[in-house]
């Protein structure tokens, strides 16, 4: 079975009683859409971030789409982001009619190279969209400085970084708004799709609430601005309320797994382990490593019945669906080089030490065999 399946099964077995109680709570309430579970989760997730507003939506992609729309991004605008990300980041920009503009990433931590932002800004730029990739924060100080200088909006993509901090401050609290995904594999994951947008701005939140509900003010008939049907499900919201209380414990478990990898693999030649950028608290949504002989290693590991993922093998700008952007091969050299070397080791809080040691031992053997 895949790492995802093991993660889900381990968690479900450990938390089954609470999860089933969450389902019963919703069914017994008689309110299956936008009831107290969604409202309660919104209050509690906002409070976790010390922010006043949170709008629950149906998935992380639409959290980005609605976040962009609520910030006024639309056709003719440009949004500066990275290509070293999951495709939904860029799909969302395209969905609102805007054009993604890419900057490269740092080789050591794989995060947005903020030194390239200034040269990427044009008169059409409307928004900066940093991606807190793999579980740690982009350096937000230069992002915010440039946004203020040029009058730009900032939407944080926090889909992979629930609970991550920079200089003690939670991701999602820096920009004008921040989008989260609660896909089951996330650091805070539902048992289906889910997402949310947090903000400190009352009017942005009001727009988000209209946009997720056809463009209406919480009741049918009067559409103010055409919107979407993008409501967070009550059952998922109630499960997320329960799991939010355990978020810090999930993060502690992931960090323990990362530390065991560091101890077991830190001396392996040419294997580059995750680097935590100065000032960051990493939550290790995924544990991405690098090796120049990646493809041989992954093939050899299958003989040990170890099948590892790559996050991500194809930079978004190289995908056929975005060929119209005209970003040719070689335009983002670090992003492209990383795509040929990175792969992900199993990472979830309940990963047992013996399971992890089997991965460590096999990886050491395969790399040594050269």
GROMACS .gro file of C-alpha atoms in nm:
model
  370
    1UNK     CA    1   0.000   0.000   0.000
    2UNK     CA    2   0.102   0.361  -0.050
    3UNK     CA    3   0.233   0.585   0.228
    4UNK     CA    4  -0.094   0.779   0.203
    5UNK     CA    5  -0.302   0.467   0.277
    6UNK     CA    6  -0.088   0.370   0.576
    7UNK     CA    7  -0.111   0.722   0.714
    8UNK     CA    8  -0.489   0.721   0.683
    9UNK     CA    9  -0.533   0.375   0.834
   10UNK     CA   10  -0.300   0.439   1.127
   11UNK     CA   11  -0.470   0.765   1.211
   12UNK     CA   12  -0.821   0.626   1.172
   13UNK     CA   13  -0.750   0.331   1.399
   14UNK     CA   14  -0.608   0.561   1.666
   15UNK     CA   15  -0.883   0.825   1.644
   16UNK     CA   16  -1.179   0.617   1.529
   17UNK     CA   17  -1.404   0.686   1.827
   18UNK     CA   18  -1.365   1.062   1.801
   19UNK     CA   19  -1.409   1.063   1.424
   20UNK     CA   20  -1.727   0.858   1.439
   21UNK     CA   21  -1.857   1.077   1.722
   22UNK     CA   22  -1.796   1.380   1.499
   23UNK     CA   23  -2.011   1.222   1.226
   24UNK     CA   24  -2.287   1.139   1.475
   25UNK     CA   25  -2.275   1.494   1.611
   26UNK     CA   26  -2.346   1.638   1.267
   27UNK     CA   27  -2.617   1.387   1.175
   28UNK     CA   28  -2.790   1.438   1.509
   29UNK     CA   29  -2.783   1.817   1.465
   30UNK     CA   30  -3.024   1.812   1.172
   31UNK     CA   31  -2.811   2.075   0.995
   32UNK     CA   32  -2.598   1.929   0.717
   33UNK     CA   33  -2.491   2.246   0.532
   34UNK     CA   34  -2.329   2.556   0.688
   35UNK     CA   35  -2.430   2.464   1.040
   36UNK     CA   36  -2.261   2.495   1.378
   37UNK     CA   37  -1.974   2.264   1.288
   38UNK     CA   38  -1.857   2.488   1.004
   39UNK     CA   39  -1.912   2.801   1.211
   40UNK     CA   40  -1.731   2.647   1.507
   41UNK     CA   41  -1.436   2.534   1.302
   42UNK     CA   42  -1.409   2.878   1.141
   43UNK     CA   43  -1.398   3.044   1.482
   44UNK     CA   44  -1.142   2.798   1.619
   45UNK     CA   45  -0.914   2.796   1.314
   46UNK     CA   46  -0.915   3.176   1.309
   47UNK     CA   47  -0.838   3.182   1.682
   48UNK     CA   48  -0.550   2.937   1.635
   49UNK     CA   49  -0.395   3.198   1.404
   50UNK     CA   50  -0.496   3.490   1.628
   51UNK     CA   51  -0.701   3.629   1.340
   52UNK     CA   52  -1.063   3.745   1.343
   53UNK     CA   53  -1.189   3.577   1.026
   54UNK     CA   54  -1.193   3.237   0.858
   55UNK     CA   55  -1.415   3.116   0.574
   56UNK     CA   56  -1.442   2.742   0.520
   57UNK     CA   57  -1.459   2.623   0.160
   58UNK     CA   58  -1.481   2.292  -0.023
   59UNK     CA   59  -1.113   2.237  -0.109
   60UNK     CA   60  -0.772   2.400  -0.112
   61UNK     CA   61  -0.780   2.488  -0.481
   62UNK     CA   62  -1.099   2.687  -0.438
   63UNK     CA   63  -0.951   2.848  -0.127
   64UNK     CA   64  -0.692   2.995  -0.363
   65UNK     CA   65  -0.949   3.080  -0.632
   66UNK     CA   66  -1.183   3.255  -0.391
   67UNK     CA   67  -0.891   3.416  -0.211
   68UNK     CA   68  -0.769   3.569  -0.536
   69UNK     CA   69  -1.116   3.685  -0.634
   70UNK     CA   70  -1.180   3.835  -0.290
   71UNK     CA   71  -0.857   4.033  -0.325
   72UNK     CA   72  -0.971   4.172  -0.659
   73UNK     CA   73  -0.751   3.960  -0.888
   74UNK     CA   74  -0.902   3.886  -1.227
   75UNK     CA   75  -0.858   3.893  -1.606
   76UNK     CA   76  -0.567   4.101  -1.725
   77UNK     CA   77  -0.383   4.082  -1.393
   78UNK     CA   78  -0.053   3.908  -1.321
   79UNK     CA   79   0.023   3.702  -1.011
   80UNK     CA   80   0.385   3.631  -0.922
   81UNK     CA   81   0.449   3.286  -0.778
   82UNK     CA   82   0.673   2.980  -0.825
   83UNK     CA   83   0.669   2.682  -1.057
   84UNK     CA   84   0.811   2.452  -0.789
   85UNK     CA   85   0.472   2.379  -0.636
   86UNK     CA   86   0.168   2.158  -0.673
   87UNK     CA   87  -0.021   2.243  -0.990
   88UNK     CA   88  -0.333   2.377  -0.809
   89UNK     CA   89  -0.143   2.691  -0.709
   90UNK     CA   90  -0.115   2.789  -1.074
   91UNK     CA   91  -0.448   2.635  -1.180
   92UNK     CA   92  -0.618   2.875  -0.937
   93UNK     CA   93  -0.447   3.177  -1.091
   94UNK     CA   94  -0.558   3.063  -1.436
   95UNK     CA   95  -0.912   2.999  -1.308
   96UNK     CA   96  -0.965   3.367  -1.219
   97UNK     CA   97  -0.837   3.475  -1.561
   98UNK     CA   98  -0.504   3.607  -1.436
   99UNK     CA   99  -0.158   3.522  -1.570
  100UNK     CA  100   0.099   3.344  -1.353
  101UNK     CA  101   0.449   3.491  -1.359
  102UNK     CA  102   0.722   3.267  -1.218
  103UNK     CA  103   1.032   3.335  -1.017
  104UNK     CA  104   1.289   3.068  -0.931
  105UNK     CA  105   1.354   2.910  -0.592
  106UNK     CA  106   1.648   2.869  -0.358
  107UNK     CA  107   1.846   2.550  -0.411
  108UNK     CA  108   1.895   2.482  -0.040
  109UNK     CA  109   1.537   2.510   0.091
  110UNK     CA  110   1.338   2.498  -0.239
  111UNK     CA  111   1.141   2.811  -0.141
  112UNK     CA  112   1.067   3.124  -0.344
  113UNK     CA  113   1.379   3.328  -0.421
  114UNK     CA  114   1.239   3.660  -0.306
  115UNK     CA  115   1.540   3.846  -0.451
  116UNK     CA  116   1.387   3.782  -0.795
  117UNK     CA  117   1.049   3.937  -0.715
  118UNK     CA  118   1.132   4.297  -0.800
  119UNK     CA  119   1.231   4.217  -1.158
  120UNK     CA  120   0.912   4.010  -1.204
  121UNK     CA  121   0.678   4.295  -1.113
  122UNK     CA  122   0.516   4.482  -1.404
  123UNK     CA  123   0.235   4.739  -1.432
  124UNK     CA  124  -0.006   4.443  -1.462
  125UNK     CA  125   0.105   4.274  -1.139
  126UNK     CA  126  -0.179   4.261  -0.888
  127UNK     CA  127  -0.076   3.997  -0.635
  128UNK     CA  128   0.225   3.812  -0.491
  129UNK     CA  129   0.154   3.448  -0.409
  130UNK     CA  130   0.429   3.287  -0.198
  131UNK     CA  131   0.404   2.910  -0.145
  132UNK     CA  132   0.508   2.781   0.198
  133UNK     CA  133   0.638   2.462   0.046
  134UNK     CA  134   0.686   2.122   0.213
  135UNK     CA  135   0.613   2.262   0.558
  136UNK     CA  136   0.816   2.579   0.606
  137UNK     CA  137   0.774   2.950   0.545
  138UNK     CA  138   0.894   3.169   0.264
  139UNK     CA  139   1.097   3.471   0.382
  140UNK     CA  140   0.799   3.704   0.406
  141UNK     CA  141   0.975   4.031   0.494
  142UNK     CA  142   1.082   4.118   0.135
  143UNK     CA  143   0.747   3.997   0.001
  144UNK     CA  144   0.558   4.236   0.226
  145UNK     CA  145   0.802   4.519   0.160
  146UNK     CA  146   0.760   4.494  -0.217
  147UNK     CA  147   0.383   4.457  -0.187
  148UNK     CA  148   0.362   4.777   0.015
  149UNK     CA  149   0.594   4.960  -0.224
  150UNK     CA  150   0.393   4.864  -0.534
  151UNK     CA  151   0.043   4.851  -0.386
  152UNK     CA  152   0.008   4.475  -0.436
  153UNK     CA  153  -0.201   4.215  -0.257
  154UNK     CA  154  -0.039   3.914  -0.089
  155UNK     CA  155  -0.212   3.576  -0.081
  156UNK     CA  156  -0.021   3.306   0.109
  157UNK     CA  157  -0.049   2.944  -0.010
  158UNK     CA  158  -0.041   2.755   0.320
  159UNK     CA  159  -0.170   2.421   0.189
  160UNK     CA  160   0.148   2.244   0.302
  161UNK     CA  161   0.235   2.440   0.615
  162UNK     CA  162  -0.037   2.424   0.882
  163UNK     CA  163   0.123   2.537   1.207
  164UNK     CA  164   0.457   2.640   1.053
  165UNK     CA  165   0.615   2.957   1.190
  166UNK     CA  166   0.868   3.218   1.086
  167UNK     CA  167   1.038   3.403   1.371
  168UNK     CA  168   0.758   3.273   1.591
  169UNK     CA  169   0.477   3.399   1.368
  170UNK     CA  170   0.237   3.152   1.209
  171UNK     CA  171   0.220   3.129   0.831
  172UNK     CA  172  -0.112   3.261   0.710
  173UNK     CA  173  -0.087   3.572   0.927
  174UNK     CA  174   0.149   3.777   0.706
  175UNK     CA  175  -0.050   3.857   0.393
  176UNK     CA  176  -0.387   4.005   0.306
  177UNK     CA  177  -0.531   3.653   0.310
  178UNK     CA  178  -0.409   3.294   0.326
  179UNK     CA  179  -0.543   2.976   0.168
  180UNK     CA  180  -0.534   2.634   0.334
  181UNK     CA  181  -0.611   2.284   0.212
  182UNK     CA  182  -0.740   2.006   0.438
  183UNK     CA  183  -0.685   1.720   0.193
  184UNK     CA  184  -0.646   1.398   0.397
  185UNK     CA  185  -0.265   1.384   0.371
  186UNK     CA  186  -0.212   1.738   0.499
  187UNK     CA  187  -0.064   1.819   0.839
  188UNK     CA  188  -0.424   1.902   0.936
  189UNK     CA  189  -0.630   1.677   0.710
  190UNK     CA  190  -1.001   1.600   0.679
  191UNK     CA  191  -1.155   1.269   0.570
  192UNK     CA  192  -1.231   1.411   0.228
  193UNK     CA  193  -1.175   1.749   0.067
  194UNK     CA  194  -1.184   2.079   0.251
  195UNK     CA  195  -1.021   2.419   0.259
  196UNK     CA  196  -1.030   2.760   0.424
  197UNK     CA  197  -0.920   3.119   0.379
  198UNK     CA  198  -0.813   3.330   0.678
  199UNK     CA  199  -0.780   3.708   0.686
  200UNK     CA  200  -0.763   4.002   0.922
  201UNK     CA  201  -0.981   4.215   0.695
  202UNK     CA  202  -1.357   4.222   0.752
  203UNK     CA  203  -1.452   4.320   0.397
  204UNK     CA  204  -1.228   4.051   0.245
  205UNK     CA  205  -1.401   3.794   0.465
  206UNK     CA  206  -1.743   3.926   0.365
  207UNK     CA  207  -1.652   3.888  -0.003
  208UNK     CA  208  -1.523   3.536   0.062
  209UNK     CA  209  -1.850   3.437   0.228
  210UNK     CA  210  -2.050   3.568  -0.066
  211UNK     CA  211  -1.821   3.403  -0.320
  212UNK     CA  212  -1.846   3.059  -0.159
  213UNK     CA  213  -2.228   3.080  -0.161
  214UNK     CA  214  -2.312   3.168  -0.523
  215UNK     CA  215  -2.247   3.536  -0.453
  216UNK     CA  216  -2.529   3.554  -0.199
  217UNK     CA  217  -2.543   3.678   0.160
  218UNK     CA  218  -2.590   3.335   0.323
  219UNK     CA  219  -2.945   3.294   0.186
  220UNK     CA  220  -3.088   3.222  -0.156
  221UNK     CA  221  -3.226   3.459  -0.420
  222UNK     CA  222  -3.009   3.775  -0.414
  223UNK     CA  223  -2.677   3.738  -0.600
  224UNK     CA  224  -2.456   4.041  -0.543
  225UNK     CA  225  -2.154   3.916  -0.740
  226UNK     CA  226  -2.165   3.580  -0.923
  227UNK     CA  227  -1.982   3.331  -0.706
  228UNK     CA  228  -1.938   2.958  -0.653
  229UNK     CA  229  -2.088   2.667  -0.464
  230UNK     CA  230  -1.777   2.615  -0.249
  231UNK     CA  231  -1.901   2.541   0.102
  232UNK     CA  232  -1.706   2.338   0.355
  233UNK     CA  233  -1.898   2.023   0.443
  234UNK     CA  234  -2.039   2.000   0.797
  235UNK     CA  235  -1.900   1.650   0.860
  236UNK     CA  236  -1.551   1.749   0.748
  237UNK     CA  237  -1.570   2.065   0.957
  238UNK     CA  238  -1.662   1.873   1.271
  239UNK     CA  239  -1.378   1.625   1.214
  240UNK     CA  240  -1.139   1.916   1.160
  241UNK     CA  241  -1.255   2.078   1.486
  242UNK     CA  242  -1.152   1.763   1.673
  243UNK     CA  243  -0.825   1.728   1.487
  244UNK     CA  244  -0.731   2.094   1.529
  245UNK     CA  245  -0.693   2.026   1.901
  246UNK     CA  246  -0.428   1.766   1.810
  247UNK     CA  247  -0.247   1.973   1.546
  248UNK     CA  248   0.050   2.058   1.765
  249UNK     CA  249   0.087   1.689   1.855
  250UNK     CA  250   0.081   1.594   1.487
  251UNK     CA  251   0.358   1.847   1.421
  252UNK     CA  252   0.568   1.713   1.709
  253UNK     CA  253   0.534   1.362   1.565
  254UNK     CA  254   0.645   1.476   1.220
  255UNK     CA  255   0.947   1.654   1.365
  256UNK     CA  256   1.046   1.340   1.551
  257UNK     CA  257   1.036   1.142   1.226
  258UNK     CA  258   1.246   1.410   1.054
  259UNK     CA  259   1.504   1.396   1.334
  260UNK     CA  260   1.531   1.018   1.302
  261UNK     CA  261   1.599   1.059   0.930
  262UNK     CA  262   1.866   1.317   1.010
  263UNK     CA  263   2.037   1.082   1.249
  264UNK     CA  264   2.011   0.783   1.015
  265UNK     CA  265   2.096   0.950   0.685
  266UNK     CA  266   2.292   1.263   0.767
  267UNK     CA  267   2.626   1.109   0.668
  268UNK     CA  268   2.517   0.950   0.337
  269UNK     CA  269   2.728   1.087   0.048
  270UNK     CA  270   2.544   1.316  -0.198
  271UNK     CA  271   2.210   1.274  -0.017
  272UNK     CA  272   2.085   1.622   0.072
  273UNK     CA  273   1.838   1.629   0.360
  274UNK     CA  274   1.586   1.912   0.414
  275UNK     CA  275   1.740   2.241   0.519
  276UNK     CA  276   1.540   2.449   0.763
  277UNK     CA  277   1.575   2.815   0.668
  278UNK     CA  278   1.697   3.043   0.946
  279UNK     CA  279   1.404   3.166   1.154
  280UNK     CA  280   1.172   2.888   1.041
  281UNK     CA  281   0.992   2.619   1.239
  282UNK     CA  282   0.940   2.334   0.989
  283UNK     CA  283   0.632   2.109   1.018
  284UNK     CA  284   0.745   1.852   0.756
  285UNK     CA  285   0.432   1.802   0.551
  286UNK     CA  286   0.661   1.601   0.326
  287UNK     CA  287   1.024   1.504   0.381
  288UNK     CA  288   1.192   1.589   0.052
  289UNK     CA  289   1.554   1.486  -0.006
  290UNK     CA  290   1.786   1.521  -0.306
  291UNK     CA  291   2.032   1.297  -0.485
  292UNK     CA  292   2.181   1.335  -0.836
  293UNK     CA  293   2.118   0.962  -0.901
  294UNK     CA  294   1.752   0.985  -0.799
  295UNK     CA  295   1.594   0.772  -1.072
  296UNK     CA  296   1.830   0.476  -1.020
  297UNK     CA  297   1.774   0.494  -0.645
  298UNK     CA  298   1.396   0.491  -0.672
  299UNK     CA  299   1.401   0.197  -0.912
  300UNK     CA  300   1.641   0.001  -0.689
  301UNK     CA  301   1.425   0.062  -0.381
  302UNK     CA  302   1.131  -0.119  -0.538
  303UNK     CA  303   1.322  -0.445  -0.486
  304UNK     CA  304   1.285  -0.373  -0.112
  305UNK     CA  305   0.910  -0.311  -0.166
  306UNK     CA  306   0.969   0.058  -0.097
  307UNK     CA  307   0.791   0.288  -0.341
  308UNK     CA  308   0.863   0.657  -0.293
  309UNK     CA  309   0.697   0.966  -0.436
  310UNK     CA  310   0.844   1.274  -0.602
  311UNK     CA  311   0.720   1.618  -0.495
  312UNK     CA  312   0.720   1.734  -0.773
  313UNK     CA  313   0.866   1.568  -1.085
  314UNK     CA  314   0.735   1.825  -1.335
  315UNK     CA  315   0.765   2.199  -1.274
  316UNK     CA  316   0.434   2.363  -1.357
  317UNK     CA  317   0.579   2.580  -1.634
  318UNK     CA  318   0.688   2.265  -1.823
  319UNK     CA  319   0.339   2.112  -1.825
  320UNK     CA  320   0.153   2.109  -2.156
  321UNK     CA  321  -0.147   2.280  -1.996
  322UNK     CA  322   0.066   2.590  -1.939
  323UNK     CA  323   0.262   2.589  -2.265
  324UNK     CA  324   0.068   2.899  -2.369
  325UNK     CA  325   0.259   3.100  -2.108
  326UNK     CA  326   0.569   3.069  -2.322
  327UNK     CA  327   0.804   2.996  -2.031
  328UNK     CA  328   1.068   2.789  -2.203
  329UNK     CA  329   1.290   2.519  -2.064
  330UNK     CA  330   1.587   2.674  -1.887
  331UNK     CA  331   1.395   2.980  -1.769
  332UNK     CA  332   1.393   2.853  -1.410
  333UNK     CA  333   1.718   2.659  -1.380
  334UNK     CA  334   1.707   2.580  -1.008
  335UNK     CA  335   1.346   2.465  -1.023
  336UNK     CA  336   1.423   2.243  -1.320
  337UNK     CA  337   1.737   2.096  -1.164
  338UNK     CA  338   1.557   2.015  -0.841
  339UNK     CA  339   1.281   1.835  -1.031
  340UNK     CA  340   1.538   1.583  -1.151
  341UNK     CA  341   1.686   1.513  -0.808
  342UNK     CA  342   1.417   1.536  -0.540
  343UNK     CA  343   1.214   1.255  -0.385
  344UNK     CA  344   1.008   1.216  -0.070
  345UNK     CA  345   1.065   0.976   0.219
  346UNK     CA  346   0.765   0.841   0.412
  347UNK     CA  347   0.643   1.108   0.654
  348UNK     CA  348   0.350   1.090   0.893
  349UNK     CA  349   0.326   1.117   1.273
  350UNK     CA  350   0.248   0.750   1.338
  351UNK     CA  351   0.535   0.612   1.126
  352UNK     CA  352   0.691   0.346   1.347
  353UNK     CA  353   1.063   0.347   1.421
  354UNK     CA  354   1.111   0.000   1.271
  355UNK     CA  355   0.932   0.104   0.951
  356UNK     CA  356   1.146   0.413   0.926
  357UNK     CA  357   1.463   0.216   0.997
  358UNK     CA  358   1.377  -0.018   0.711
  359UNK     CA  359   1.361   0.280   0.475
  360UNK     CA  360   1.685   0.422   0.614
  361UNK     CA  361   1.868   0.090   0.583
  362UNK     CA  362   1.750   0.022   0.229
  363UNK     CA  363   1.835   0.373   0.117
  364UNK     CA  364   2.185   0.349   0.259
  365UNK     CA  365   2.242   0.017   0.083
  366UNK     CA  366   2.109   0.135  -0.252
  367UNK     CA  367   2.313   0.456  -0.250
  368UNK     CA  368   2.630   0.272  -0.141
  369UNK     CA  369   2.584   0.022  -0.426
  370UNK     CA  370   2.614   0.318  -0.665
   0.00000   0.00000   0.00000
